[in-house]
mmCIF file of C-alpha atoms and ligand atoms in Angstrom:
data_model
loop_
_atom_site.group_PDB
_atom_site.id
_atom_site.type_symbol
_atom_site.label_atom_id
_atom_site.label_comp_id
_atom_site.label_asym_id
_atom_site.label_seq_id
_atom_site.Cartn_x
_atom_site.Cartn_y
_atom_site.Cartn_z
ATOM 1 C CA MET O 1 12.907 14.334 -5.934
ATOM 2 C CA PRO O 2 12.506 11.561 -3.372
ATOM 3 C CA GLN O 3 15.770 10.006 -2.276
ATOM 4 C CA ARG O 4 16.640 6.721 -0.657
ATOM 5 C CA SER O 5 17.927 6.441 2.873
ATOM 6 C CA SER O 6 21.460 7.701 3.334
ATOM 7 C CA ALA O 7 22.218 4.659 5.523
ATOM 8 C CA ARG O 8 24.823 2.425 3.852
ATOM 9 C CA ALA O 9 23.176 -0.655 5.285
ATOM 10 C CA ALA O 10 19.754 -1.009 6.828
ATOM 11 C CA VAL O 11 20.015 -0.295 10.538
ATOM 12 C CA PHE O 12 17.575 -0.029 13.462
ATOM 13 C CA HIS O 13 17.030 3.194 15.398
ATOM 14 C CA ARG O 14 14.722 3.942 18.288
ATOM 15 C CA VAL O 15 12.060 6.302 16.973
ATOM 16 C CA PRO O 16 9.253 7.916 19.003
ATOM 17 C CA VAL O 17 5.644 7.472 17.922
ATOM 18 C CA ALA O 18 4.043 10.872 17.272
ATOM 19 C CA SER O 19 0.438 9.684 17.026
ATOM 20 C CA VAL O 20 -1.787 6.640 16.643
ATOM 21 C CA ASP O 21 -5.153 7.281 15.003
ATOM 22 C CA ARG O 22 -7.997 4.995 14.044
ATOM 23 C CA LEU O 23 -8.541 4.707 10.305
ATOM 24 C CA THR O 24 -11.293 2.081 10.432
ATOM 25 C CA ALA O 25 -12.661 -0.261 13.096
ATOM 26 C CA ASP O 26 -9.712 -2.565 12.459
ATOM 27 C CA SER O 27 -6.807 -0.382 11.370
ATOM 28 C CA VAL O 28 -4.651 2.432 12.719
ATOM 29 C CA LEU O 29 -2.398 5.094 11.261
ATOM 30 C CA VAL O 30 0.926 5.411 13.090
ATOM 31 C CA ARG O 31 2.975 8.568 12.568
ATOM 32 C CA PHE O 32 6.587 8.736 13.705
ATOM 33 C CA ASP O 33 8.518 11.638 15.109
ATOM 34 C CA VAL O 34 11.851 11.046 13.381
ATOM 35 C CA PRO O 35 14.597 13.009 15.200
ATOM 36 C CA ASP O 36 16.266 15.635 12.999
ATOM 37 C CA GLU O 37 19.636 13.884 13.167
ATOM 38 C CA LEU O 38 18.056 10.751 11.620
ATOM 39 C CA GLY O 39 16.189 12.616 8.882
ATOM 40 C CA GLU O 40 18.564 11.594 6.073
ATOM 41 C CA GLU O 41 18.606 7.966 7.164
ATOM 42 C CA PHE O 42 14.820 7.838 7.121
ATOM 43 C CA ARG O 43 14.454 9.366 3.679
ATOM 44 C CA PHE O 44 12.500 7.018 1.449
ATOM 45 C CA GLU O 45 11.266 6.425 -2.048
ATOM 46 C CA PRO O 46 7.550 5.807 -2.551
ATOM 47 C CA GLY O 47 6.657 2.132 -2.180
ATOM 48 C CA GLN O 48 9.387 1.404 0.374
ATOM 49 C CA HIS O 49 8.714 -0.077 3.794
ATOM 50 C CA VAL O 50 10.149 -0.023 7.304
ATOM 51 C CA THR O 51 10.724 -2.969 9.599
ATOM 52 C CA VAL O 52 9.377 -2.486 13.099
ATOM 53 C CA ARG O 53 11.000 -4.365 15.953
ATOM 54 C CA THR O 54 9.606 -4.428 19.435
ATOM 55 C CA ASP O 55 9.673 -6.566 22.509
ATOM 56 C CA LEU O 56 6.178 -7.895 23.188
ATOM 57 C CA GLY O 57 6.181 -9.625 26.543
ATOM 58 C CA GLY O 58 9.746 -10.796 26.055
ATOM 59 C CA GLU O 59 9.093 -12.149 22.559
ATOM 60 C CA GLY O 60 10.918 -10.058 20.030
ATOM 61 C CA VAL O 61 8.570 -9.267 17.148
ATOM 62 C CA ARG O 62 9.737 -7.952 13.800
ATOM 63 C CA ARG O 63 7.287 -6.940 11.052
ATOM 64 C CA ASN O 64 7.365 -4.958 7.810
ATOM 65 C CA TYR O 65 5.027 -2.038 7.112
ATOM 66 C CA SER O 66 4.820 -0.004 3.942
ATOM 67 C CA ILE O 67 5.261 3.717 4.301
ATOM 68 C CA CYS O 68 1.980 5.382 3.363
ATOM 69 C CA SER O 69 3.028 9.053 3.513
ATOM 70 C CA SER O 70 4.194 10.977 0.469
ATOM 71 C CA ALA O 71 7.934 10.875 -0.171
ATOM 72 C CA THR O 72 7.737 14.605 -0.920
ATOM 73 C CA SER O 73 6.639 15.296 2.660
ATOM 74 C CA SER O 74 8.788 15.105 5.768
ATOM 75 C CA GLU O 75 6.305 12.718 7.384
ATOM 76 C CA LEU O 76 6.964 9.038 8.060
ATOM 77 C CA ALA O 77 3.753 7.094 8.636
ATOM 78 C CA ILE O 78 2.529 3.515 8.386
ATOM 79 C CA ALA O 79 -0.946 2.012 8.567
ATOM 80 C CA VAL O 80 -1.505 -1.270 10.357
ATOM 81 C CA LYS O 81 -4.501 -3.481 9.713
ATOM 82 C CA HIS O 82 -5.502 -5.789 12.541
ATOM 83 C CA LEU O 83 -5.210 -9.511 11.922
ATOM 84 C CA PRO O 84 -7.111 -11.427 14.608
ATOM 85 C CA GLY O 85 -4.526 -13.121 16.804
ATOM 86 C CA GLY O 86 -1.709 -11.237 15.126
ATOM 87 C CA ALA O 87 1.034 -10.210 17.524
ATOM 88 C CA PHE O 88 2.080 -6.777 16.303
ATOM 89 C CA SER O 89 -1.185 -5.625 14.732
ATOM 90 C CA THR O 90 -3.077 -6.426 17.953
ATOM 91 C CA PHE O 91 -0.471 -4.512 19.945
ATOM 92 C CA ALA O 92 -0.715 -1.560 17.536
ATOM 93 C CA MET O 93 -4.522 -1.512 17.746
ATOM 94 C CA GLU O 94 -4.839 -1.950 21.487
ATOM 95 C CA GLN O 95 -1.740 -0.571 23.194
ATOM 96 C CA LEU O 96 0.531 1.517 21.019
ATOM 97 C CA ALA O 97 0.248 5.211 21.862
ATOM 98 C CA ALA O 98 1.858 8.559 21.134
ATOM 99 C CA GLY O 99 5.081 8.917 23.097
ATOM 100 C CA ASP O 100 5.984 5.228 22.872
ATOM 101 C CA THR O 101 9.203 4.300 21.146
ATOM 102 C CA LEU O 102 9.623 1.582 18.523
ATOM 103 C CA GLU O 103 12.730 0.257 16.894
ATOM 104 C CA LEU O 104 12.509 1.120 13.204
ATOM 105 C CA MET O 105 14.775 -0.074 10.462
ATOM 106 C CA THR O 106 15.758 2.489 7.868
ATOM 107 C CA PRO O 107 13.508 2.212 4.761
ATOM 108 C CA THR O 108 14.113 -0.618 2.299
ATOM 109 C CA GLY O 109 12.326 -2.212 -0.639
ATOM 110 C CA ALA O 110 11.895 -1.533 -4.316
ATOM 111 C CA PHE O 111 8.162 -1.512 -5.018
ATOM 112 C CA GLY O 112 7.977 1.431 -7.352
ATOM 113 C CA THR O 113 9.489 2.965 -10.402
ATOM 114 C CA GLN O 114 11.987 5.730 -11.067
ATOM 115 C CA LEU O 115 10.205 9.067 -11.273
ATOM 116 C CA ASP O 116 11.094 11.710 -13.831
ATOM 117 C CA PRO O 117 9.668 15.234 -13.475
ATOM 118 C CA LEU O 118 9.693 15.617 -17.263
ATOM 119 C CA ALA O 119 7.869 12.373 -17.996
ATOM 120 C CA THR O 120 4.267 12.074 -19.136
ATOM 121 C CA ARG O 121 3.187 8.627 -18.070
ATOM 122 C CA ASN O 122 0.033 6.684 -17.427
ATOM 123 C CA TYR O 123 0.013 4.552 -14.260
ATOM 124 C CA VAL O 124 -2.527 2.082 -12.922
ATOM 125 C CA ALA O 125 -2.572 0.652 -9.392
ATOM 126 C CA ILE O 126 -4.880 -2.170 -8.372
ATOM 127 C CA VAL O 127 -5.094 -2.816 -4.649
ATOM 128 C CA ALA O 128 -7.349 -4.449 -2.090
ATOM 129 C CA GLY O 129 -7.682 -3.808 1.643
ATOM 130 C CA SER O 130 -4.455 -2.741 3.319
ATOM 131 C CA GLY O 131 -2.695 -3.057 -0.046
ATOM 132 C CA ILE O 132 -3.495 0.650 -0.366
ATOM 133 C CA THR O 133 -0.628 1.659 1.953
ATOM 134 C CA PRO O 134 2.386 1.677 -0.400
ATOM 135 C CA VAL O 135 0.237 2.818 -3.314
ATOM 136 C CA LEU O 136 -1.017 5.842 -1.401
ATOM 137 C CA SER O 137 2.595 6.968 -1.095
ATOM 138 C CA ILE O 138 3.331 6.121 -4.718
ATOM 139 C CA LEU O 139 0.371 7.977 -6.126
ATOM 140 C CA GLN O 140 0.777 11.088 -3.942
ATOM 141 C CA THR O 141 4.479 11.302 -4.759
ATOM 142 C CA THR O 142 4.031 10.587 -8.464
ATOM 143 C CA LEU O 143 1.346 13.204 -8.978
ATOM 144 C CA ALA O 144 3.468 15.790 -7.148
ATOM 145 C CA VAL O 145 6.732 15.015 -8.982
ATOM 146 C CA GLU O 146 5.512 14.142 -12.494
ATOM 147 C CA THR O 147 3.132 16.994 -13.128
ATOM 148 C CA ASP O 148 1.982 15.670 -16.515
ATOM 149 C CA SER O 149 1.489 12.033 -15.534
ATOM 150 C CA ARG O 150 -1.866 10.392 -14.879
ATOM 151 C CA PHE O 151 -2.875 7.759 -12.367
ATOM 152 C CA THR O 152 -5.811 5.380 -12.064
ATOM 153 C CA LEU O 153 -6.393 3.615 -8.751
ATOM 154 C CA VAL O 154 -8.661 0.576 -8.587
ATOM 155 C CA TYR O 155 -9.378 0.125 -4.865
ATOM 156 C CA GLY O 156 -11.186 -2.968 -3.589
ATOM 157 C CA ASN O 157 -12.875 -3.076 -0.192
ATOM 158 C CA ARG O 158 -15.808 -4.673 1.528
ATOM 159 C CA ASP O 159 -17.696 -1.391 1.927
ATOM 160 C CA ALA O 160 -17.057 2.295 2.621
ATOM 161 C CA ASP O 161 -16.665 1.836 6.385
ATOM 162 C CA SER O 162 -13.947 -0.781 6.041
ATOM 163 C CA THR O 163 -11.992 1.341 3.555
ATOM 164 C CA MET O 164 -8.620 2.463 4.912
ATOM 165 C CA PHE O 165 -7.886 6.101 4.082
ATOM 166 C CA ARG O 166 -11.459 6.448 2.971
ATOM 167 C CA GLU O 167 -11.199 10.168 2.372
ATOM 168 C CA ASP O 168 -7.574 10.634 1.308
ATOM 169 C CA PRO O 169 -7.811 9.168 -2.206
ATOM 170 C CA ASP O 170 -11.039 11.070 -2.838
ATOM 171 C CA ASP O 171 -9.437 14.334 -1.632
ATOM 172 C CA LEU O 172 -6.522 13.668 -3.961
ATOM 173 C CA GLU O 173 -8.928 12.973 -6.804
ATOM 174 C CA ALA O 174 -10.541 16.370 -6.197
ATOM 175 C CA ARG O 175 -7.108 18.061 -6.134
ATOM 176 C CA TYR O 176 -5.786 16.282 -9.231
ATOM 177 C CA ALA O 177 -9.136 16.064 -11.011
ATOM 178 C CA ASP O 178 -7.678 15.898 -14.505
ATOM 179 C CA ARG O 179 -4.909 13.397 -13.642
ATOM 180 C CA LEU O 180 -6.241 11.006 -10.995
ATOM 181 C CA ARG O 181 -9.173 8.660 -11.319
ATOM 182 C CA ILE O 182 -10.317 6.315 -8.579
ATOM 183 C CA VAL O 183 -12.449 3.271 -9.227
ATOM 184 C CA HIS O 184 -13.884 1.854 -6.007
ATOM 185 C CA VAL O 185 -14.828 -1.824 -6.144
ATOM 186 C CA ARG O 186 -16.915 -3.002 -3.193
ATOM 187 C CA SER O 187 -17.892 -6.546 -2.379
ATOM 188 C CA ARG O 188 -20.597 -6.037 0.215
ATOM 189 C CA ASP O 189 -22.200 -2.695 -0.499
ATOM 190 C CA GLN O 190 -25.580 -3.124 -2.117
ATOM 191 C CA ARG O 191 -25.770 0.586 -2.915
ATOM 192 C CA HIS O 192 -22.535 0.514 -4.894
ATOM 193 C CA PRO O 193 -22.940 0.634 -8.696
ATOM 194 C CA ALA O 194 -23.690 -2.916 -9.840
ATOM 195 C CA HIS O 195 -20.860 -3.068 -12.399
ATOM 196 C CA LEU O 196 -18.325 -2.261 -9.650
ATOM 197 C CA ARG O 197 -19.745 -4.574 -7.012
ATOM 198 C CA GLY O 198 -17.782 -7.705 -6.129
ATOM 199 C CA ARG O 199 -14.154 -8.651 -5.800
ATOM 200 C CA VAL O 200 -11.043 -7.354 -7.437
ATOM 201 C CA ASP O 201 -10.131 -10.450 -9.402
ATOM 202 C CA ARG O 202 -9.302 -11.634 -12.887
ATOM 203 C CA PRO O 203 -12.812 -11.214 -14.354
ATOM 204 C CA ARG O 204 -12.957 -7.714 -12.860
ATOM 205 C CA LEU O 205 -9.643 -6.725 -14.470
ATOM 206 C CA GLU O 206 -10.827 -8.200 -17.792
ATOM 207 C CA GLN O 207 -13.939 -6.042 -17.485
ATOM 208 C CA LEU O 208 -11.933 -2.909 -16.600
ATOM 209 C CA LEU O 209 -9.469 -3.493 -19.442
ATOM 210 C CA GLY O 210 -12.442 -3.250 -21.780
ATOM 211 C CA SER O 211 -13.899 -0.139 -20.149
ATOM 212 C CA GLU O 212 -12.279 2.202 -17.577
ATOM 213 C CA LEU O 213 -8.725 1.103 -18.391
ATOM 214 C CA ALA O 214 -9.131 0.961 -22.157
ATOM 215 C CA THR O 215 -8.562 4.645 -22.817
ATOM 216 C CA ALA O 216 -4.751 4.855 -23.003
ATOM 217 C CA PRO O 217 -1.714 2.550 -22.944
ATOM 218 C CA VAL O 218 -0.410 1.971 -19.417
ATOM 219 C CA ASP O 219 3.286 2.549 -18.662
ATOM 220 C CA ASP O 220 3.458 0.919 -15.226
ATOM 221 C CA TRP O 221 1.148 -1.282 -13.182
ATOM 222 C CA PHE O 222 1.255 -1.575 -9.384
ATOM 223 C CA LEU O 223 -0.434 -4.532 -7.704
ATOM 224 C CA CYS O 224 -0.722 -4.944 -3.952
ATOM 225 C CA GLY O 225 -3.064 -7.164 -1.985
ATOM 226 C CA PRO O 226 -3.785 -10.810 -1.295
ATOM 227 C CA VAL O 227 -1.393 -13.186 -2.978
ATOM 228 C CA GLU O 228 -4.062 -14.850 -5.147
ATOM 229 C CA MET O 229 -5.308 -11.496 -6.391
ATOM 230 C CA VAL O 230 -1.848 -10.222 -7.210
ATOM 231 C CA THR O 231 -0.838 -13.484 -8.905
ATOM 232 C CA ASP O 232 -4.005 -13.701 -11.006
ATOM 233 C CA LEU O 233 -3.852 -10.084 -12.112
ATOM 234 C CA ARG O 234 -0.168 -10.279 -12.940
ATOM 235 C CA ASP O 235 -0.747 -13.428 -15.004
ATOM 236 C CA LEU O 236 -3.545 -11.754 -16.924
ATOM 237 C CA LEU O 237 -1.436 -8.685 -17.677
ATOM 238 C CA LEU O 238 1.450 -10.833 -18.919
ATOM 239 C CA GLU O 239 -0.992 -12.827 -21.106
ATOM 240 C CA ARG O 240 -2.061 -9.475 -22.565
ATOM 241 C CA SER O 241 1.581 -8.840 -23.536
ATOM 242 C CA VAL O 242 2.449 -6.355 -20.794
ATOM 243 C CA GLU O 243 6.222 -6.424 -20.247
ATOM 244 C CA PRO O 244 7.038 -8.151 -16.922
ATOM 245 C CA ASP O 245 9.172 -5.246 -15.745
ATOM 246 C CA ARG O 246 6.178 -2.927 -16.155
ATOM 247 C CA VAL O 247 4.198 -4.897 -13.556
ATOM 248 C CA HIS O 248 5.290 -4.063 -9.997
ATOM 249 C CA VAL O 249 4.011 -6.272 -7.211
ATOM 250 C CA GLU O 250 4.132 -6.120 -3.422
ATOM 251 C CA LEU O 251 2.986 -8.971 -1.206
ATOM 252 C CA PHE O 252 2.310 -8.673 2.480
ATOM 253 C CA HIS O 253 3.514 -11.798 4.226
ATOM 254 C CA GLY O 254 1.680 -13.524 7.043
ATOM 255 C CA TYR O 255 0.772 -16.843 8.463
ATOM 256 C CA GLN O 256 -2.802 -16.773 7.341
ATOM 257 C CA LYS O 257 -4.057 -19.383 4.965
ATOM 258 C CA PRO O 258 -4.988 -17.910 1.576
ATOM 259 C CA GLY O 259 -8.376 -16.241 1.916
ATOM 260 C CA VAL O 260 -10.786 -14.713 -0.529
ATOM 261 C CA ALA O 261 -9.092 -12.663 -3.177
ATOM 262 C CA ASP O 262 -10.734 -9.409 -2.289
ATOM 263 C CA GLY O 263 -8.908 -8.503 0.862
ATOM 264 C CA PHE O 264 -12.025 -8.996 2.928
ATOM 265 C CA GLY O 265 -11.613 -12.441 4.407
ATOM 266 C CA PRO O 266 -10.627 -13.021 8.009
ATOM 267 C CA GLY O 267 -8.077 -10.332 8.675
ATOM 268 C CA ASP O 268 -7.061 -9.125 5.281
ATOM 269 C CA GLY O 269 -6.867 -12.287 3.266
ATOM 270 C CA LEU O 270 -3.190 -11.381 3.014
ATOM 271 C CA GLY O 271 -0.853 -14.266 3.438
ATOM 272 C CA GLY O 272 -0.076 -17.699 2.116
ATOM 273 C CA PHE O 273 2.628 -15.783 0.357
ATOM 274 C CA ALA O 274 5.010 -17.068 -2.222
ATOM 275 C CA TRP O 275 7.362 -14.305 -3.270
ATOM 276 C CA PRO O 276 9.812 -12.554 -1.009
ATOM 277 C CA SER O 277 9.687 -8.801 -1.347
ATOM 278 C CA ALA O 278 12.025 -7.382 1.238
HETATM 279 C C1 FAD P 301 6.824 -5.566 2.440
HETATM 280 C C2 FAD P 301 5.653 -5.709 3.398
HETATM 281 C C3 FAD P 301 4.867 -4.618 3.655
HETATM 282 C C4 FAD P 301 3.771 -4.735 4.517
HETATM 283 N N1 FAD P 301 3.012 -3.644 4.743
HETATM 284 C C5 FAD P 301 1.931 -3.716 5.553
HETATM 285 C C6 FAD P 301 1.105 -2.580 5.763
HETATM 286 O O1 FAD P 301 1.351 -1.500 5.230
HETATM 287 N N2 FAD P 301 0.038 -2.723 6.595
HETATM 288 C C7 FAD P 301 -0.273 -3.917 7.202
HETATM 289 O O2 FAD P 301 -1.261 -3.964 7.959
HETATM 290 N N3 FAD P 301 0.504 -5.019 6.998
HETATM 291 C C8 FAD P 301 1.598 -4.945 6.206
HETATM 292 N N4 FAD P 301 2.396 -6.043 6.022
HETATM 293 C C9 FAD P 301 2.097 -7.253 6.790
HETATM 294 C C10 FAD P 301 2.764 -7.134 8.164
HETATM 295 O O3 FAD P 301 4.189 -7.221 8.023
HETATM 296 C C11 FAD P 301 2.359 -8.260 9.137
HETATM 297 O O4 FAD P 301 2.559 -9.506 8.488
HETATM 298 C C12 FAD P 301 0.917 -8.160 9.582
HETATM 299 O O5 FAD P 301 0.652 -6.902 10.200
HETATM 300 C C13 FAD P 301 0.607 -9.255 10.606
HETATM 301 O O6 FAD P 301 1.480 -9.134 11.687
HETATM 302 P P1 FAD P 301 1.027 -9.570 13.148
HETATM 303 O O7 FAD P 301 2.232 -9.564 14.014
HETATM 304 O O8 FAD P 301 -0.153 -8.769 13.601
HETATM 305 O O9 FAD P 301 0.475 -11.017 12.911
HETATM 306 P P2 FAD P 301 1.251 -12.438 13.128
HETATM 307 O O10 FAD P 301 1.571 -12.618 14.566
HETATM 308 O O11 FAD P 301 2.385 -12.496 12.162
HETATM 309 O O12 FAD P 301 0.070 -13.383 12.720
HETATM 310 C C14 FAD P 301 -0.578 -13.244 11.419
HETATM 311 C C15 FAD P 301 -1.821 -14.134 11.386
HETATM 312 O O13 FAD P 301 -1.422 -15.490 11.477
HETATM 313 C C16 FAD P 301 -1.993 -16.096 12.597
HETATM 314 N N5 FAD P 301 -0.923 -16.920 13.177
HETATM 315 C C17 FAD P 301 0.101 -16.502 13.928
HETATM 316 N N6 FAD P 301 0.916 -17.534 14.219
HETATM 317 C C18 FAD P 301 0.398 -18.620 13.626
HETATM 318 C C19 FAD P 301 0.772 -19.971 13.513
HETATM 319 N N7 FAD P 301 1.890 -20.439 14.088
HETATM 320 N N8 FAD P 301 0.006 -20.808 12.784
HETATM 321 C C20 FAD P 301 -1.112 -20.356 12.186
HETATM 322 N N9 FAD P 301 -1.525 -19.081 12.239
HETATM 323 C C21 FAD P 301 -0.778 -18.234 12.947
HETATM 324 C C22 FAD P 301 -2.470 -14.978 13.503
HETATM 325 O O14 FAD P 301 -3.604 -15.358 14.244
HETATM 326 C C23 FAD P 301 -2.795 -13.909 12.514
HETATM 327 O O15 FAD P 301 -4.104 -14.012 12.004
HETATM 328 C C24 FAD P 301 3.485 -5.956 5.148
HETATM 329 C C25 FAD P 301 4.302 -7.066 4.870
HETATM 330 C C26 FAD P 301 5.364 -6.934 4.010
HETATM 331 C C27 FAD P 301 6.223 -8.130 3.738
#
């Protein structure tokens, strides 16, 4: 079972970067080489994030990144999507390399739900763009720990090339064929099935609630993406009498003005945030 950090209070440690790999033209996967003696402090539950602190040209920068690796693995990894003009994401894309050291805060956050190996639950996650990162950890961990639970992932992107972790969810779907279903929604891919072309927004969720998501009651919902998308979808679920504590939301903060609610605007469309999450 995944366990939280053993640290009594969140604390920074210097942690070496094991690798930096391109995921898409504008995102990278950063794996950390957590020293053995810090292993317990960097334990995490799926959905948690780390705070990265580094000194960029004398300006201390501190940013949060969701952990995207499974909490059942010993790996600690984050994925950073480039925001044009963004301090840390530009540094991560252009300069960060294996062997560098970053200051990492021990994992915090509570975007997730308590797992129970004996439970048989039905989960749905709806994400856009880099909103996939915490949900990738949640769905990998959930399917491994709750062997009778099912998961549906609705994943919005511009097109296949701009999809972070393009292959991982599909590989997982092949491995957990009877328990994981992935619905790709693409806004700018003319070859994508017409009924799944466009944005992940309120009308889309209304459509899915009458089709792909109509088959069984949902125990927990996970929403992560642009603030307008998350807010609209949460409102719709509450209007449909879903209990508020069954709807888990994560918002990625930023300075950007609210963009299109599909995660495909300038940068990610993430920002203009309203709710604190850390
Ligand atoms: C809990 C949590 C988890 C997160 N997880 C992830 C994740 O997994 N992956 C991910 O990619 N991001 C994630 N984020 C977002 C991340 O923390 C950063 O906000 C994001 O990477 C941008 O950081 P930056 O330093 O590159 O950009 P910043 O320097 O913060 O700039 C962001 C944008 O605002 C613009 N800008 C900067 N300063 C100003 C200004 N004064 N006025 C107007 N515009 C300005 C920049 O040009 C840029 O487009 C998460 C956030 C939270 C809160």
